[in-house]
Short mmCIF file of C-alpha atoms in Angstrom, two decimals:
data_model
loop_
_atom_site.label_atom_id
_atom_site.label_comp_id
_atom_site.label_asym_id
_atom_site.label_seq_id
_atom_site.Cartn_x
_atom_site.Cartn_y
_atom_site.Cartn_z
CA MET A 638 -52.38 -95.96 10.69
CA SER A 639 -55.61 -97.68 9.70
CA ALA A 640 -58.61 -95.43 9.04
CA LYS A 641 -60.48 -97.62 11.50
CA ALA A 642 -58.06 -97.08 14.37
CA PRO A 643 -60.16 -96.21 17.45
CA ASN A 644 -60.30 -92.75 18.92
CA LEU A 645 -59.78 -92.24 22.66
CA ILE A 646 -61.40 -89.77 25.01
CA PHE A 647 -59.97 -89.95 28.53
CA VAL A 648 -61.86 -87.78 31.03
CA PHE A 649 -60.66 -87.37 34.60
CA PRO A 650 -62.04 -84.69 36.92
CA ASP A 651 -59.94 -83.92 39.99
CA GLN A 652 -60.93 -85.23 43.43
CA TYR A 653 -64.06 -87.08 42.29
CA ARG A 654 -64.59 -90.00 44.65
CA ARG A 655 -65.85 -93.39 43.59
CA GLN A 656 -68.90 -93.23 45.86
CA ALA A 657 -70.19 -90.10 44.07
CA MET A 658 -72.01 -91.96 41.31
CA GLY A 659 -75.74 -92.42 41.66
CA CYS A 660 -75.61 -95.91 40.18
CA LEU A 661 -73.57 -97.16 43.17
CA ASN A 662 -76.23 -96.05 45.70
CA ALA A 663 -73.55 -94.72 48.04
CA ASP A 664 -73.76 -90.91 48.04
CA PRO A 665 -77.19 -89.29 47.45
CA VAL A 666 -76.00 -87.50 44.34
CA LEU A 667 -77.55 -87.03 40.89
CA THR A 668 -75.41 -88.37 38.03
CA PRO A 669 -77.87 -89.44 35.31
CA ARG A 670 -75.40 -89.38 32.40
CA LEU A 671 -72.76 -91.41 34.24
CA ASP A 672 -75.43 -93.86 35.35
CA ARG A 673 -76.52 -94.38 31.75
CA PHE A 674 -72.89 -94.55 30.60
CA ALA A 675 -72.21 -97.23 33.22
CA ALA A 676 -75.07 -99.32 31.84
CA GLU A 677 -73.68 -98.99 28.31
CA GLY A 678 -70.14 -100.06 29.21
CA ALA A 679 -68.07 -101.52 32.01
CA LEU A 680 -68.18 -100.06 35.53
CA PHE A 681 -65.14 -101.06 37.56
CA THR A 682 -66.17 -100.92 41.21
CA ARG A 683 -62.72 -101.46 42.79
CA ALA A 684 -60.46 -99.05 40.89
CA VAL A 685 -57.93 -97.37 43.18
CA SER A 686 -55.41 -94.53 43.23
CA THR A 687 -52.08 -95.92 44.49
CA PHE A 688 -50.89 -92.60 45.92
CA PRO A 689 -54.12 -90.58 46.08
CA VAL A 690 -52.92 -87.09 45.27
CA CYS A 691 -52.73 -85.13 42.01
CA SER A 692 -49.20 -85.15 40.58
CA PRO A 693 -48.24 -88.74 41.53
CA TYR A 694 -51.45 -90.05 39.95
CA ARG A 695 -50.84 -88.13 36.73
CA ALA A 696 -47.24 -89.26 36.50
CA SER A 697 -48.26 -92.90 36.99
CA LEU A 698 -51.06 -92.58 34.44
CA LEU A 699 -48.72 -91.19 31.79
CA THR A 700 -45.67 -93.39 32.47
CA GLY A 701 -47.31 -96.64 33.59
CA GLN A 702 -44.80 -96.55 36.47
CA TYR A 703 -45.20 -96.31 40.23
CA PRO A 704 -43.83 -93.22 42.03
CA TYR A 705 -40.32 -94.55 42.72
CA GLY A 706 -40.09 -95.51 39.06
CA ASN A 707 -41.10 -92.12 37.63
CA GLY A 708 -39.71 -89.94 40.43
CA VAL A 709 -42.89 -87.97 41.16
CA LEU A 710 -43.23 -88.61 44.90
CA GLY A 711 -45.51 -85.71 45.77
CA ASN A 712 -47.35 -82.74 44.32
CA CYS A 713 -45.27 -80.46 42.12
CA HIS A 714 -44.81 -77.01 43.69
CA SER A 715 -42.05 -74.49 44.40
CA GLY A 716 -41.14 -76.18 47.70
CA ARG A 717 -40.05 -79.30 45.79
CA PRO A 718 -37.61 -78.10 43.11
CA GLY A 719 -36.92 -80.68 40.45
CA MET A 720 -39.93 -82.85 41.20
CA GLU A 721 -41.64 -83.19 37.83
CA LEU A 722 -42.33 -85.55 34.97
CA ARG A 723 -39.05 -86.54 33.33
CA ALA A 724 -38.59 -85.32 29.78
CA ASP A 725 -36.93 -88.56 28.64
CA THR A 726 -39.67 -90.96 29.85
CA VAL A 727 -41.76 -92.49 27.08
CA CYS A 728 -45.31 -91.61 28.10
CA PHE A 729 -48.81 -92.72 27.13
CA THR A 730 -49.14 -89.66 24.91
CA ASP A 731 -45.73 -90.24 23.27
CA VAL A 732 -46.81 -93.72 22.21
CA LEU A 733 -50.09 -92.43 20.78
CA SER A 734 -48.36 -89.62 18.89
CA ARG A 735 -45.75 -91.96 17.40
CA ALA A 736 -48.55 -94.29 16.33
CA GLY A 737 -50.08 -91.53 14.21
CA TYR A 738 -52.62 -90.02 16.58
CA ASN A 739 -53.62 -86.42 17.06
CA VAL A 740 -53.11 -86.02 20.82
CA GLY A 741 -54.87 -83.30 22.80
CA TRP A 742 -54.71 -82.20 26.42
CA ILE A 743 -57.27 -79.83 27.93
CA GLY A 744 -57.16 -78.64 31.54
CA LYS A 745 -54.88 -79.36 34.47
CA TRP A 746 -51.39 -80.82 33.89
CA HIS A 747 -49.62 -80.38 37.26
CA LEU A 748 -46.41 -82.17 36.30
CA GLU A 749 -43.93 -79.28 36.18
CA ALA A 750 -41.69 -77.94 38.96
CA PRO A 751 -42.40 -74.20 39.34
CA HIS A 752 -39.36 -71.96 39.01
CA GLU A 753 -38.50 -68.27 39.23
CA PRO A 754 -39.84 -65.92 38.11
CA TYR A 755 -42.92 -67.62 39.47
CA VAL A 756 -46.30 -67.51 37.76
CA GLY A 757 -49.27 -66.04 39.63
CA GLN A 758 -49.50 -65.71 43.40
CA PRO A 759 -48.25 -68.00 46.18
CA THR A 760 -50.51 -69.89 48.53
CA ARG A 761 -50.79 -68.97 52.20
CA GLU A 762 -47.95 -71.44 52.81
CA GLY A 763 -45.69 -69.44 50.49
CA GLN A 764 -45.62 -71.97 47.65
CA TRP A 765 -46.22 -71.49 43.93
CA TRP A 766 -48.03 -74.26 42.10
CA ASN A 767 -48.73 -73.18 38.53
CA GLU A 768 -46.10 -73.61 35.84
CA TYR A 769 -45.67 -73.47 32.08
CA THR A 770 -44.86 -76.62 30.12
CA PRO A 771 -42.66 -75.86 27.08
CA PRO A 772 -43.55 -77.71 23.86
CA GLU A 773 -40.52 -79.99 24.08
CA ARG A 774 -41.80 -81.31 27.44
CA ARG A 775 -45.36 -82.09 26.28
CA HIS A 776 -44.69 -85.72 25.37
CA GLY A 777 -46.20 -85.80 21.90
CA ILE A 778 -49.26 -83.68 22.71
CA ASP A 779 -49.98 -81.46 19.70
CA PHE A 780 -53.17 -79.73 20.91
CA TRP A 781 -52.37 -77.95 24.16
CA TYR A 782 -54.93 -75.96 26.20
CA SER A 783 -53.63 -76.31 29.70
CA ASN A 784 -52.41 -74.87 32.97
CA GLY A 785 -50.07 -76.41 35.48
CA CYS A 786 -52.22 -76.03 38.57
CA ASN A 787 -54.71 -73.16 38.70
CA ASN A 788 -57.53 -73.41 41.22
CA LYS A 789 -59.24 -70.16 40.19
CA HIS A 790 -62.23 -72.12 38.92
CA LEU A 791 -64.29 -69.06 37.96
CA GLN A 792 -61.42 -67.17 36.30
CA PRO A 793 -59.05 -69.82 34.96
CA SER A 794 -55.94 -69.16 32.88
CA TYR A 795 -54.37 -71.35 30.21
CA TRP A 796 -51.36 -71.64 27.98
CA VAL A 797 -52.74 -72.29 24.51
CA GLY A 798 -50.75 -73.92 21.73
CA ASP A 799 -47.31 -72.38 21.29
CA ALA A 800 -48.00 -69.33 23.48
CA PRO A 801 -44.90 -68.45 25.53
CA ARG A 802 -44.71 -68.56 29.31
CA ASP A 803 -45.60 -64.89 29.76
CA GLN A 804 -48.78 -65.11 27.67
CA GLN A 805 -51.61 -66.86 29.47
CA LYS A 806 -55.20 -66.70 28.30
CA THR A 807 -57.60 -65.82 31.15
CA VAL A 808 -61.33 -66.43 30.77
CA GLU A 809 -64.33 -65.26 32.78
CA GLN A 810 -66.10 -68.61 32.82
CA TRP A 811 -66.28 -71.66 35.07
CA SER A 812 -63.32 -73.85 34.10
CA LEU A 813 -65.51 -76.95 33.88
CA THR A 814 -67.83 -75.41 31.28
CA HIS A 815 -65.07 -73.61 29.42
CA GLU A 816 -62.88 -76.69 29.03
CA THR A 817 -65.85 -78.68 27.79
CA ASP A 818 -66.54 -75.98 25.20
CA VAL A 819 -62.92 -76.30 24.05
CA ALA A 820 -63.25 -80.09 23.92
CA LEU A 821 -66.39 -79.86 21.77
CA ASP A 822 -64.61 -77.51 19.36
CA TYR A 823 -61.77 -80.04 19.15
CA LEU A 824 -64.16 -82.88 18.39
CA ARG A 825 -66.15 -80.93 15.79
CA ASN A 826 -62.90 -79.69 14.22
CA GLU A 827 -64.56 -77.24 11.87
CA GLY A 828 -62.38 -76.61 8.86
CA GLY A 829 -59.70 -78.89 10.28
CA ALA A 830 -58.60 -76.06 12.57
CA GLN A 831 -58.08 -78.19 15.71
CA ARG A 832 -56.47 -81.38 14.34
CA ASP A 833 -55.69 -83.37 11.23
CA PRO A 834 -59.04 -84.95 10.25
CA ALA A 835 -57.23 -87.80 8.46
CA LYS A 836 -55.82 -89.08 11.74
CA PRO A 837 -57.54 -90.68 14.75
CA PHE A 838 -57.49 -88.63 17.93
CA ALA A 839 -56.73 -89.17 21.59
CA LEU A 840 -58.10 -86.40 23.80
CA PHE A 841 -57.34 -86.13 27.52
CA ILE A 842 -59.74 -83.86 29.44
CA SER A 843 -58.49 -83.00 32.92
CA TRP A 844 -61.19 -80.99 34.67
CA ASN A 845 -60.33 -79.37 38.00
CA PRO A 846 -63.78 -79.39 39.72
CA PRO A 847 -64.90 -80.83 42.09
CA HIS A 848 -61.43 -80.03 43.54
CA PRO A 849 -61.35 -77.23 46.15
CA PRO A 850 -61.89 -74.36 46.64
CA TYR A 851 -65.29 -75.96 47.06
CA THR A 852 -67.01 -72.58 47.12
CA LEU A 853 -65.91 -71.50 43.62
CA ILE A 854 -68.95 -72.82 41.83
CA PRO A 855 -71.61 -70.91 39.83
CA GLU A 856 -75.03 -70.32 41.28
CA GLU A 857 -76.67 -72.23 38.43
CA ALA A 858 -74.76 -75.35 39.46
CA LEU A 859 -75.83 -74.97 43.08
CA ALA A 860 -79.43 -74.48 41.97
CA VAL A 861 -79.69 -78.17 41.09
CA TYR A 862 -79.78 -78.82 44.82
CA ALA A 863 -81.79 -75.77 45.85
CA ASP A 864 -83.93 -77.92 48.14
CA ARG A 865 -80.98 -79.57 49.92
CA GLU A 866 -78.44 -78.60 52.54
CA SER A 867 -74.96 -80.02 53.05
CA ALA A 868 -76.16 -82.31 55.83
CA ASP A 869 -78.45 -84.07 53.35
CA PHE A 870 -75.39 -85.40 51.49
CA LEU A 871 -73.48 -86.64 54.54
CA THR A 872 -75.21 -89.98 54.85
CA ARG A 873 -72.20 -92.27 55.22
CA GLY A 874 -72.01 -93.90 58.62
CA ASN A 875 -68.36 -92.92 59.10
CA VAL A 876 -68.87 -89.13 58.87
CA GLY A 877 -67.97 -87.08 61.93
CA GLY A 878 -65.11 -85.56 63.85
CA GLY A 879 -63.41 -82.23 64.10
CA CYS A 880 -63.89 -81.13 60.50
CA ILE A 881 -67.68 -81.41 60.53
CA ASP A 882 -68.30 -77.65 60.72
CA ASP A 883 -66.24 -77.14 57.57
CA VAL A 884 -67.93 -80.04 55.80
CA MET A 885 -71.32 -78.54 56.58
CA GLN A 886 -70.28 -75.62 54.37
CA TRP A 887 -68.55 -77.63 51.65
CA ALA A 888 -70.60 -80.78 51.02
CA LYS A 889 -73.37 -79.15 49.03
CA PRO A 890 -71.06 -77.31 46.60
CA TYR A 891 -68.85 -80.40 46.28
CA PHE A 892 -71.73 -82.61 45.22
CA ALA A 893 -73.20 -79.84 43.06
CA ALA A 894 -69.87 -79.76 41.23
CA VAL A 895 -70.06 -83.55 40.86
CA THR A 896 -73.48 -83.24 39.24
CA ALA A 897 -72.15 -80.49 36.97
CA VAL A 898 -69.28 -82.78 35.93
CA ASP A 899 -71.94 -85.34 35.02
CA ALA A 900 -73.75 -82.81 32.85
CA GLN A 901 -70.59 -81.70 31.04
CA PHE A 902 -69.60 -85.31 30.45
CA GLY A 903 -73.03 -85.74 28.91
CA ARG A 904 -72.29 -82.90 26.49
CA ILE A 905 -69.20 -84.78 25.28
CA LEU A 906 -71.17 -88.00 24.80
CA ASP A 907 -73.89 -86.10 22.92
CA CYS A 908 -71.25 -84.58 20.66
CA LEU A 909 -69.87 -88.02 19.80
CA ASP A 910 -73.38 -89.11 18.86
CA GLU A 911 -73.91 -85.94 16.81
CA LEU A 912 -70.70 -86.56 14.87
CA GLY A 913 -71.31 -90.29 14.41
CA LEU A 914 -68.14 -91.12 16.38
CA ALA A 915 -69.54 -93.04 19.34
CA ASP A 916 -68.96 -96.53 17.91
CA ASP A 917 -65.38 -95.70 16.94
CA THR A 918 -64.33 -94.12 20.22
CA LEU A 919 -63.15 -95.67 23.47
CA VAL A 920 -64.36 -93.36 26.25
CA VAL A 921 -62.85 -93.60 29.72
CA PHE A 922 -64.09 -91.74 32.82
CA THR A 923 -62.08 -91.83 36.02
CA SER A 924 -60.41 -89.52 38.57
CA ASP A 925 -57.01 -89.00 40.17
CA HIS A 926 -58.30 -89.57 43.72
CA GLY A 927 -61.34 -89.08 45.89
CA ASP A 928 -62.36 -86.75 48.72
CA MET A 929 -63.03 -87.75 52.32
CA MET A 930 -65.77 -85.11 52.74
CA GLY A 931 -66.12 -85.71 56.49
CA SER A 932 -65.59 -89.48 56.59
CA HIS A 933 -63.29 -90.49 59.45
CA GLY A 934 -63.22 -86.81 60.44
CA LEU A 935 -61.24 -85.79 57.36
CA VAL A 936 -61.52 -83.60 54.28
CA GLY A 937 -59.38 -84.04 51.19
CA LYS A 938 -57.28 -86.97 50.04
CA THR A 939 -53.84 -88.66 50.39
CA VAL A 940 -55.11 -91.30 52.84
CA HIS A 941 -55.92 -95.01 52.60
CA TRP A 942 -59.64 -94.80 53.38
CA GLU A 943 -61.88 -95.82 50.48
CA GLU A 944 -63.34 -92.30 50.09
CA SER A 945 -59.84 -91.09 49.13
CA TYR A 946 -58.26 -94.26 47.70
CA GLY A 947 -61.24 -95.40 45.61
CA VAL A 948 -61.87 -93.77 42.23
CA PRO A 949 -64.57 -94.13 39.58
CA LEU A 950 -63.57 -96.04 36.47
CA LEU A 951 -65.95 -96.54 33.57
CA MET A 952 -65.16 -97.55 29.99
CA ARG A 953 -67.40 -97.67 26.94
CA TRP A 954 -66.58 -98.91 23.47
CA PRO A 955 -69.76 -100.15 21.76
CA GLY A 956 -69.48 -103.68 20.45
CA ARG A 957 -66.00 -104.13 21.94
CA ILE A 958 -66.32 -103.85 25.73
CA ALA A 959 -68.82 -106.19 27.36
CA PRO A 960 -71.28 -104.07 29.42
CA ARG A 961 -71.20 -105.14 33.08
CA ARG A 962 -70.08 -104.35 36.61
CA ASP A 963 -66.62 -105.68 37.36
CA ASP A 964 -64.57 -105.75 40.59
CA LEU A 965 -61.20 -105.73 38.78
CA LEU A 966 -58.69 -104.32 41.27
CA VAL A 967 -57.00 -101.94 38.85
CA SER A 968 -54.78 -98.92 39.56
CA GLN A 969 -53.62 -96.03 37.39
CA ALA A 970 -50.28 -97.61 36.46
CA ASP A 971 -52.27 -100.37 34.74
CA LEU A 972 -54.32 -97.99 32.59
CA MET A 973 -51.62 -97.05 30.09
CA PRO A 974 -50.67 -100.62 29.06
CA THR A 975 -54.27 -101.79 29.22
CA ILE A 976 -55.67 -99.03 27.03
CA LEU A 977 -52.81 -99.11 24.53
CA SER A 978 -53.34 -102.84 24.10
CA MET A 979 -57.09 -102.37 23.72
CA MET A 980 -56.39 -99.87 20.94
CA GLY A 981 -54.17 -102.34 19.06
CA LEU A 982 -50.92 -100.77 20.25
CA GLY A 983 -49.83 -103.46 22.69
CA ASP A 984 -46.57 -103.98 20.80
CA ARG A 985 -45.66 -100.34 21.49
CA ILE A 986 -45.94 -100.50 25.29
CA PRO A 987 -42.59 -99.20 26.62
CA ARG A 988 -40.36 -101.64 28.47
CA SER A 989 -40.21 -99.10 31.33
CA VAL A 990 -43.88 -99.71 32.17
CA GLU A 991 -44.50 -101.32 35.57
CA GLY A 992 -48.28 -101.59 35.31
CA VAL A 993 -50.04 -104.67 33.91
CA ASP A 994 -51.99 -105.05 30.69
CA TYR A 995 -55.50 -106.18 31.68
CA SER A 996 -57.01 -105.49 28.25
CA ARG A 997 -58.54 -108.94 27.78
CA THR A 998 -60.14 -108.80 31.20
CA VAL A 999 -61.43 -105.27 30.66
CA MET A 1000 -62.95 -106.07 27.30
CA THR A 1001 -64.48 -109.45 28.05
CA GLY A 1002 -64.61 -109.89 31.83
CA SER A 1003 -62.50 -113.03 31.46
CA GLY A 1004 -58.75 -112.99 31.88
CA PRO A 1005 -55.95 -112.23 34.35
CA ARG A 1006 -56.88 -110.47 37.58
CA PRO A 1007 -54.58 -108.92 40.15
CA LYS A 1008 -54.57 -110.42 43.62
CA SER A 1009 -53.79 -107.09 45.28
CA ALA A 1010 -53.22 -103.37 44.76
CA LEU A 1011 -50.68 -101.07 46.38
CA TYR A 1012 -51.26 -98.02 48.58
CA MET A 1013 -48.47 -95.61 49.47
CA ARG A 1014 -47.79 -92.24 51.03
CA PRO A 1015 -44.05 -91.58 51.03
CA GLN A 1016 -42.36 -89.20 53.45
CA LEU A 1017 -40.03 -87.10 51.35
CA ASP A 1018 -37.57 -86.09 54.05
CA ASP A 1019 -37.04 -89.71 55.15
CA PRO A 1020 -37.90 -92.49 52.69
CA LYS A 1021 -37.83 -95.07 55.50
CA LEU A 1022 -40.89 -93.44 57.08
CA GLY A 1023 -44.41 -92.80 55.79
CA GLU A 1024 -47.22 -95.20 54.93
CA ARG A 1025 -47.56 -98.32 52.81
CA GLY A 1026 -50.47 -100.67 52.34
CA VAL A 1027 -52.01 -103.36 50.22
CA THR A 1028 -55.61 -104.24 49.45
CA THR A 1029 -57.26 -107.37 48.10
CA ASP A 1030 -60.84 -108.11 47.12
CA ARG A 1031 -61.72 -108.23 50.80
CA TRP A 1032 -58.84 -107.06 53.00
CA LYS A 1033 -56.74 -103.94 53.40
CA LEU A 1034 -53.52 -103.73 55.44
CA VAL A 1035 -51.92 -100.34 56.18
CA VAL A 1036 -48.57 -99.86 57.93
CA TRP A 1037 -47.39 -96.51 59.33
CA ARG A 1038 -43.79 -95.74 60.25
CA GLU A 1039 -43.03 -92.60 62.21
CA ALA A 1040 -39.89 -91.14 63.78
CA GLY A 1041 -39.30 -92.11 67.40
CA ASP A 1042 -36.70 -91.40 70.07
CA ASN A 1043 -35.14 -94.83 69.58
CA GLY A 1044 -35.75 -95.19 65.87
CA PRO A 1045 -38.88 -95.56 63.76
CA THR A 1046 -42.08 -96.75 65.41
CA GLU A 1047 -44.61 -98.84 63.54
CA ARG A 1048 -48.35 -99.40 63.78
CA ARG A 1049 -50.76 -101.37 61.62
CA TRP A 1050 -54.41 -101.45 60.65
CA LEU A 1051 -56.35 -104.27 58.99
CA GLY A 1052 -59.67 -103.55 57.33
CA ASP A 1053 -62.34 -106.01 56.30
CA LEU A 1054 -64.07 -104.43 53.31
CA GLN A 1055 -66.65 -107.19 53.17
CA GLU A 1056 -67.89 -107.16 56.77
CA ASP A 1057 -66.95 -103.57 57.58
CA PRO A 1058 -67.13 -101.56 54.31
CA LEU A 1059 -67.12 -98.22 56.15
CA GLU A 1060 -63.76 -99.20 57.71
CA LEU A 1061 -64.84 -98.44 61.25
CA GLU A 1062 -62.75 -101.08 63.04
CA ASN A 1063 -59.23 -102.44 63.14
CA HIS A 1064 -59.55 -106.21 62.57
CA LEU A 1065 -55.88 -106.96 63.15
CA ASP A 1066 -56.19 -109.00 66.35
CA ARG A 1067 -58.87 -111.26 64.90
CA HIS A 1068 -57.07 -112.30 61.72
CA PRO A 1069 -53.33 -112.88 62.24
CA ASP A 1070 -53.27 -115.29 59.29
CA VAL A 1071 -54.67 -112.60 56.98
CA GLU A 1072 -52.11 -110.13 58.32
CA ARG A 1073 -49.27 -112.51 57.48
CA GLU A 1074 -50.58 -113.08 53.97
CA LEU A 1075 -50.93 -109.36 53.29
CA VAL A 1076 -47.50 -108.59 54.74
CA GLY A 1077 -46.07 -110.98 52.16
CA MET A 1078 -48.00 -109.24 49.38
CA LEU A 1079 -46.84 -105.84 50.56
CA ASN A 1080 -43.21 -106.93 50.64
CA ASP A 1081 -43.57 -108.23 47.11
CA TRP A 1082 -44.86 -104.80 46.06
CA LEU A 1083 -41.89 -103.06 47.72
CA VAL A 1084 -39.51 -105.15 45.62
CA ARG A 1085 -41.54 -104.80 42.44
CA THR A 1086 -41.69 -100.99 42.67
CA ASN A 1087 -38.08 -100.43 43.87
CA ASP A 1088 -39.37 -98.92 47.09
CA PRO A 1089 -36.66 -97.99 49.66
CA TRP A 1090 -38.94 -98.95 52.55
CA ASP A 1091 -37.56 -101.74 54.72
CA PRO A 1092 -39.51 -105.03 54.42
CA VAL A 1093 -42.38 -105.46 56.85
CA ARG A 1094 -41.70 -108.19 59.42
#
């Protein structure tokens, strides 16, 4: 491995929607460090999460495969035994490790199927979510400071290094701040205690905030918006509906957590500057999915609306990535091959990868561009039902199939993201030619991703 091999820092908070960046002038939120970072690198304004929920995103990120390729078709919890990241899949982190990198993972993993005796307490629905990942299932990651899925933001627990399943470390600190502290220790690497200083590093930082519970946030984070109420953040013209009372409690802490994420990200960037590593490090900031936060009467994710489906994506590598805004329609399955190629490891991309290498386009703004991106929400008890969709630079088609007395029923929605960016209307009747074109694209995606859905007619 060359001494000049680039480092990688890949940061992805959970449930951070694309609109929640001040530089996009969408949500009235303060993100000064991300805004500056966006000006220093490339801001991708059309990045999407194919299946906008935690475990499927993470599996696609690590494998470069879509859900039917990697087998993670929903969140990993005790109600879905066996649904987890396969041990024999060659992952992003495996490739980096085999190429001579120190590989670190800090924060949420959420790719193991919980099993008895369960860890922690069940949810109100009677499911367990957290689970230990044994070293042989960590896919080349040598620095491990992680939990499976632990939403106790103010009292998080972790498995550290080779600690066994029954020995978690619990801390009395906000997970966002604590995990950043751990990341800074890893980067500073005093005495070589965290990693081999002769090797380049690849560090994945998977923060849980601004994921719910929205109320588990320190008072000092809320104080940033002491002069605002939740209603002040709900400025999108598609907010309303039955969840509005809940959103009036949750919006302020959600956006306060977003601003705190910005501040902690700034600490990481400052540390790179302090250590003289900024020019040698590719830094990526993104998220696994967004949050509806009252838009279309919804809270949460797993839906096709842009507040859930759209994610932030910013990349900075001084002197290598051309600073700009770019509407590249990229999804998480594309990130693994793209980043590996950017780092000079394109010849190591596994043959199992289904995503596309857009490294030339990312670095220069000139190169191949996808014509469309996939959306999906499988129904686990019947793979012929559920939701599928496809989006282009302008259009979005979504198809729902539900059980009916005489077989599945189908309905469709066509959005015009150019003329109707808030997705308030169904434009299906006005554009039958567009519908036909997108149906063809969607059918192509079904074949490409080995999806058991029947073709759309």
